[in-house]
């Protein structure tokens, strides 16, 4: 029974930590309108 309570407390703490980092870590920046240009290497 103690192991189940400890697992529940650990899971709740991990959930709160992830939720807090998601709220605090979200940036309000915008993405670039220019597409990312890549090139295909020429065949040898």
PDB file of N, CA and C in Angstrom:
ATOM      1  N   UNK A   1       0.817  -1.194   0.000  1.00  0.00           N
ATOM      2  CA  UNK A   1       0.000   0.000   0.000  1.00  0.00           C
ATOM      3  C   UNK A   1       0.865   1.264   0.000  1.00  0.00           C
ATOM      4  N   UNK A   2       1.973   1.206   0.754  1.00  0.00           N
ATOM      5  CA  UNK A   2       2.867   2.368   0.795  1.00  0.00           C
ATOM      6  C   UNK A   2       3.475   2.643  -0.572  1.00  0.00           C
ATOM      7  N   UNK A   3       3.782   1.567  -1.304  1.00  0.00           N
ATOM      8  CA  UNK A   3       4.372   1.742  -2.640  1.00  0.00           C
ATOM      9  C   UNK A   3       3.377   2.403  -3.588  1.00  0.00           C
ATOM     10  N   UNK A   4       2.118   2.057  -3.464  1.00  0.00           N
ATOM     11  CA  UNK A   4       1.097   2.660  -4.319  1.00  0.00           C
ATOM     12  C   UNK A   4       0.939   4.148  -4.023  1.00  0.00           C
ATOM     13  N   UNK A   5       0.966   4.501  -2.756  1.00  0.00           N
ATOM     14  CA  UNK A   5       0.862   5.919  -2.370  1.00  0.00           C
ATOM     15  C   UNK A   5       2.088   6.686  -2.851  1.00  0.00           C
ATOM     16  N   UNK A   6       3.265   6.077  -2.707  1.00  0.00           N
ATOM     17  CA  UNK A   6       4.492   6.745  -3.158  1.00  0.00           C
ATOM     18  C   UNK A   6       4.483   6.927  -4.677  1.00  0.00           C
ATOM     19  N   UNK A   7       3.989   5.935  -5.398  1.00  0.00           N
ATOM     20  CA  UNK A   7       3.908   6.051  -6.853  1.00  0.00           C
ATOM     21  C   UNK A   7       2.917   7.138  -7.257  1.00  0.00           C
ATOM     22  N   UNK A   8       1.806   7.233  -6.564  1.00  0.00           N
ATOM     23  CA  UNK A   8       0.816   8.268  -6.868  1.00  0.00           C
ATOM     24  C   UNK A   8       1.365   9.660  -6.584  1.00  0.00           C
ATOM     25  N   UNK A   9       2.091   9.796  -5.481  1.00  0.00           N
ATOM     26  CA  UNK A   9       2.685  11.095  -5.147  1.00  0.00           C
ATOM     27  C   UNK A   9       3.748  11.474  -6.181  1.00  0.00           C
ATOM     28  N   UNK A  10       4.569  10.520  -6.585  1.00  0.00           N
ATOM     29  CA  UNK A  10       5.593  10.786  -7.595  1.00  0.00           C
ATOM     30  C   UNK A  10       4.992  11.151  -8.942  1.00  0.00           C
ATOM     31  N   UNK A  11       3.921  10.467  -9.323  1.00  0.00           N
ATOM     32  CA  UNK A  11       3.263  10.770 -10.588  1.00  0.00           C
ATOM     33  C   UNK A  11       2.626  12.156 -10.551  1.00  0.00           C
ATOM     34  N   UNK A  12       2.024  12.507  -9.431  1.00  0.00           N
ATOM     35  CA  UNK A  12       1.424  13.831  -9.304  1.00  0.00           C
ATOM     36  C   UNK A  12       2.493  14.923  -9.330  1.00  0.00           C
ATOM     37  N   UNK A  13       3.619  14.672  -8.688  1.00  0.00           N
ATOM     38  CA  UNK A  13       4.704  15.661  -8.694  1.00  0.00           C
ATOM     39  C   UNK A  13       5.268  15.835 -10.099  1.00  0.00           C
ATOM     40  N   UNK A  14       5.430  14.746 -10.827  1.00  0.00           N
ATOM     41  CA  UNK A  14       5.938  14.833 -12.198  1.00  0.00           C
ATOM     42  C   UNK A  14       4.949  15.591 -13.090  1.00  0.00           C
ATOM     43  N   UNK A  15       3.660  15.335 -12.906  1.00  0.00           N
ATOM     44  CA  UNK A  15       2.645  16.029 -13.692  1.00  0.00           C
ATOM     45  C   UNK A  15       2.660  17.527 -13.415  1.00  0.00           C
ATOM     46  N   UNK A  16       2.774  17.903 -12.154  1.00  0.00           N
ATOM     47  CA  UNK A  16       2.817  19.327 -11.789  1.00  0.00           C
ATOM     48  C   UNK A  16       4.078  19.980 -12.351  1.00  0.00           C
ATOM     49  N   UNK A  17       5.188  19.274 -12.315  1.00  0.00           N
ATOM     50  CA  UNK A  17       6.443  19.816 -12.850  1.00  0.00           C
ATOM     51  C   UNK A  17       6.346  20.047 -14.352  1.00  0.00           C
ATOM     52  N   UNK A  18       5.823  19.076 -15.081  1.00  0.00           N
ATOM     53  CA  UNK A  18       5.693  19.226 -16.532  1.00  0.00           C
ATOM     54  C   UNK A  18       4.702  20.329 -16.869  1.00  0.00           C
ATOM     55  N   UNK A  19       3.603  20.395 -16.137  1.00  0.00           N
ATOM     56  CA  UNK A  19       2.621  21.443 -16.383  1.00  0.00           C
ATOM     57  C   UNK A  19       3.211  22.824 -16.103  1.00  0.00           C
ATOM     58  N   UNK A  20       3.981  22.950 -15.035  1.00  0.00           N
ATOM     59  CA  UNK A  20       4.613  24.229 -14.713  1.00  0.00           C
ATOM     60  C   UNK A  20       5.629  24.647 -15.751  1.00  0.00           C
ATOM     61  N   UNK A  21       6.427  23.699 -16.224  1.00  0.00           N
ATOM     62  CA  UNK A  21       7.411  24.032 -17.262  1.00  0.00           C
ATOM     63  C   UNK A  21       6.727  24.391 -18.573  1.00  0.00           C
ATOM     64  N   UNK A  22       5.613  23.769 -18.855  1.00  0.00           N
ATOM     65  CA  UNK A  22       4.880  24.099 -20.074  1.00  0.00           C
ATOM     66  C   UNK A  22       4.324  25.516 -20.003  1.00  0.00           C
ATOM     67  N   UNK A  23       3.796  25.883 -18.865  1.00  0.00           N
ATOM     68  CA  UNK A  23       3.215  27.223 -18.726  1.00  0.00           C
ATOM     69  C   UNK A  23       4.312  28.287 -18.727  1.00  0.00           C
ATOM     70  N   UNK A  24       5.375  28.056 -17.990  1.00  0.00           N
ATOM     71  CA  UNK A  24       6.434  29.057 -17.878  1.00  0.00           C
ATOM     72  C   UNK A  24       7.342  29.101 -19.101  1.00  0.00           C
ATOM     73  N   UNK A  25       7.511  27.977 -19.772  1.00  0.00           N
ATOM     74  CA  UNK A  25       8.473  27.901 -20.865  1.00  0.00           C
ATOM     75  C   UNK A  25       7.928  28.243 -22.225  1.00  0.00           C
ATOM     76  N   UNK A  26       6.632  28.519 -22.333  1.00  0.00           N
ATOM     77  CA  UNK A  26       6.088  28.810 -23.649  1.00  0.00           C
ATOM     78  C   UNK A  26       6.523  30.196 -24.101  1.00  0.00           C
ATOM     79  N   UNK A  27       7.044  30.271 -25.292  1.00  0.00           N
ATOM     80  CA  UNK A  27       7.510  31.550 -25.805  1.00  0.00           C
ATOM     81  C   UNK A  27       6.407  32.205 -26.620  1.00  0.00           C
ATOM     82  N   UNK A  28       6.446  33.499 -26.671  1.00  0.00           N
ATOM     83  CA  UNK A  28       5.428  34.246 -27.402  1.00  0.00           C
ATOM     84  C   UNK A  28       5.971  34.739 -28.740  1.00  0.00           C
ATOM     85  N   UNK A  29       7.059  34.141 -29.209  1.00  0.00           N
ATOM     86  CA  UNK A  29       7.662  34.556 -30.467  1.00  0.00           C
ATOM     87  C   UNK A  29       6.884  34.050 -31.660  1.00  0.00           C
ATOM     88  N   UNK A  30       7.256  34.560 -32.816  1.00  0.00           N
ATOM     89  CA  UNK A  30       6.608  34.132 -34.049  1.00  0.00           C
ATOM     90  C   UNK A  30       7.613  33.375 -34.904  1.00  0.00           C
ATOM     91  N   UNK A  31       7.103  32.594 -35.810  1.00  0.00           N
ATOM     92  CA  UNK A  31       7.982  31.852 -36.708  1.00  0.00           C
ATOM     93  C   UNK A  31       8.289  32.692 -37.934  1.00  0.00           C
ATOM     94  N   UNK A  32       9.352  32.328 -38.614  1.00  0.00           N
ATOM     95  CA  UNK A  32       9.758  33.053 -39.803  1.00  0.00           C
ATOM     96  C   UNK A  32       8.828  32.716 -40.965  1.00  0.00           C
ATOM     97  N   UNK A  33       8.422  33.713 -41.749  1.00  0.00           N
ATOM     98  CA  UNK A  33       7.571  33.419 -42.898  1.00  0.00           C
ATOM     99  C   UNK A  33       8.331  32.783 -44.050  1.00  0.00           C
ATOM    100  N   UNK A  34       9.661  32.887 -44.031  1.00  0.00           N
ATOM    101  CA  UNK A  34      10.464  32.321 -45.116  1.00  0.00           C
ATOM    102  C   UNK A  34      10.610  30.815 -44.910  1.00  0.00           C
ATOM    103  N   UNK A  35      10.461  30.036 -45.973  1.00  0.00           N
ATOM    104  CA  UNK A  35      10.633  28.591 -45.830  1.00  0.00           C
ATOM    105  C   UNK A  35      12.098  28.222 -45.669  1.00  0.00           C
ATOM    106  N   UNK A  36      12.326  27.075 -45.085  1.00  0.00           N
ATOM    107  CA  UNK A  36      13.686  26.596 -44.918  1.00  0.00           C
ATOM    108  C   UNK A  36      14.136  25.960 -46.226  1.00  0.00           C
ATOM    109  N   UNK A  37      15.155  26.519 -46.828  1.00  0.00           N
ATOM    110  CA  UNK A  37      15.620  26.026 -48.129  1.00  0.00           C
ATOM    111  C   UNK A  37      16.737  25.010 -47.920  1.00  0.00           C
ATOM    112  N   UNK A  38      16.567  23.861 -48.511  1.00  0.00           N
ATOM    113  CA  UNK A  38      17.593  22.830 -48.453  1.00  0.00           C
ATOM    114  C   UNK A  38      17.990  22.440 -49.863  1.00  0.00           C
ATOM    115  N   UNK A  39      19.188  21.928 -49.995  1.00  0.00           N
ATOM    116  CA  UNK A  39      19.661  21.506 -51.307  1.00  0.00           C
ATOM    117  C   UNK A  39      19.968  20.020 -51.269  1.00  0.00           C
ATOM    118  N   UNK A  40      19.798  19.388 -52.402  1.00  0.00           N
ATOM    119  CA  UNK A  40      20.119  17.980 -52.532  1.00  0.00           C
ATOM    120  C   UNK A  40      21.533  17.884 -53.055  1.00  0.00           C
ATOM    121  N   UNK A  41      22.397  17.086 -52.397  1.00  0.00           N
ATOM    122  CA  UNK A  41      23.778  16.999 -52.896  1.00  0.00           C
ATOM    123  C   UNK A  41      23.834  16.361 -54.275  1.00  0.00           C
ATOM    124  N   UNK A  42      24.765  16.850 -55.095  1.00  0.00           N
ATOM    125  CA  UNK A  42      24.892  16.296 -56.435  1.00  0.00           C
ATOM    126  C   UNK A  42      25.462  14.887 -56.374  1.00  0.00           C
ATOM    127  N   UNK A  43      25.126  14.108 -57.365  1.00  0.00           N
ATOM    128  CA  UNK A  43      25.598  12.718 -57.393  1.00  0.00           C
ATOM    129  C   UNK A  43      27.085  12.701 -57.764  1.00  0.00           C
ATOM    130  N   UNK A  44      27.851  11.849 -57.123  1.00  0.00           N
ATOM    131  CA  UNK A  44      29.303  11.804 -57.461  1.00  0.00           C
ATOM    132  C   UNK A  44      29.569  11.181 -58.816  1.00  0.00           C
TER     133      UNK A  44
END
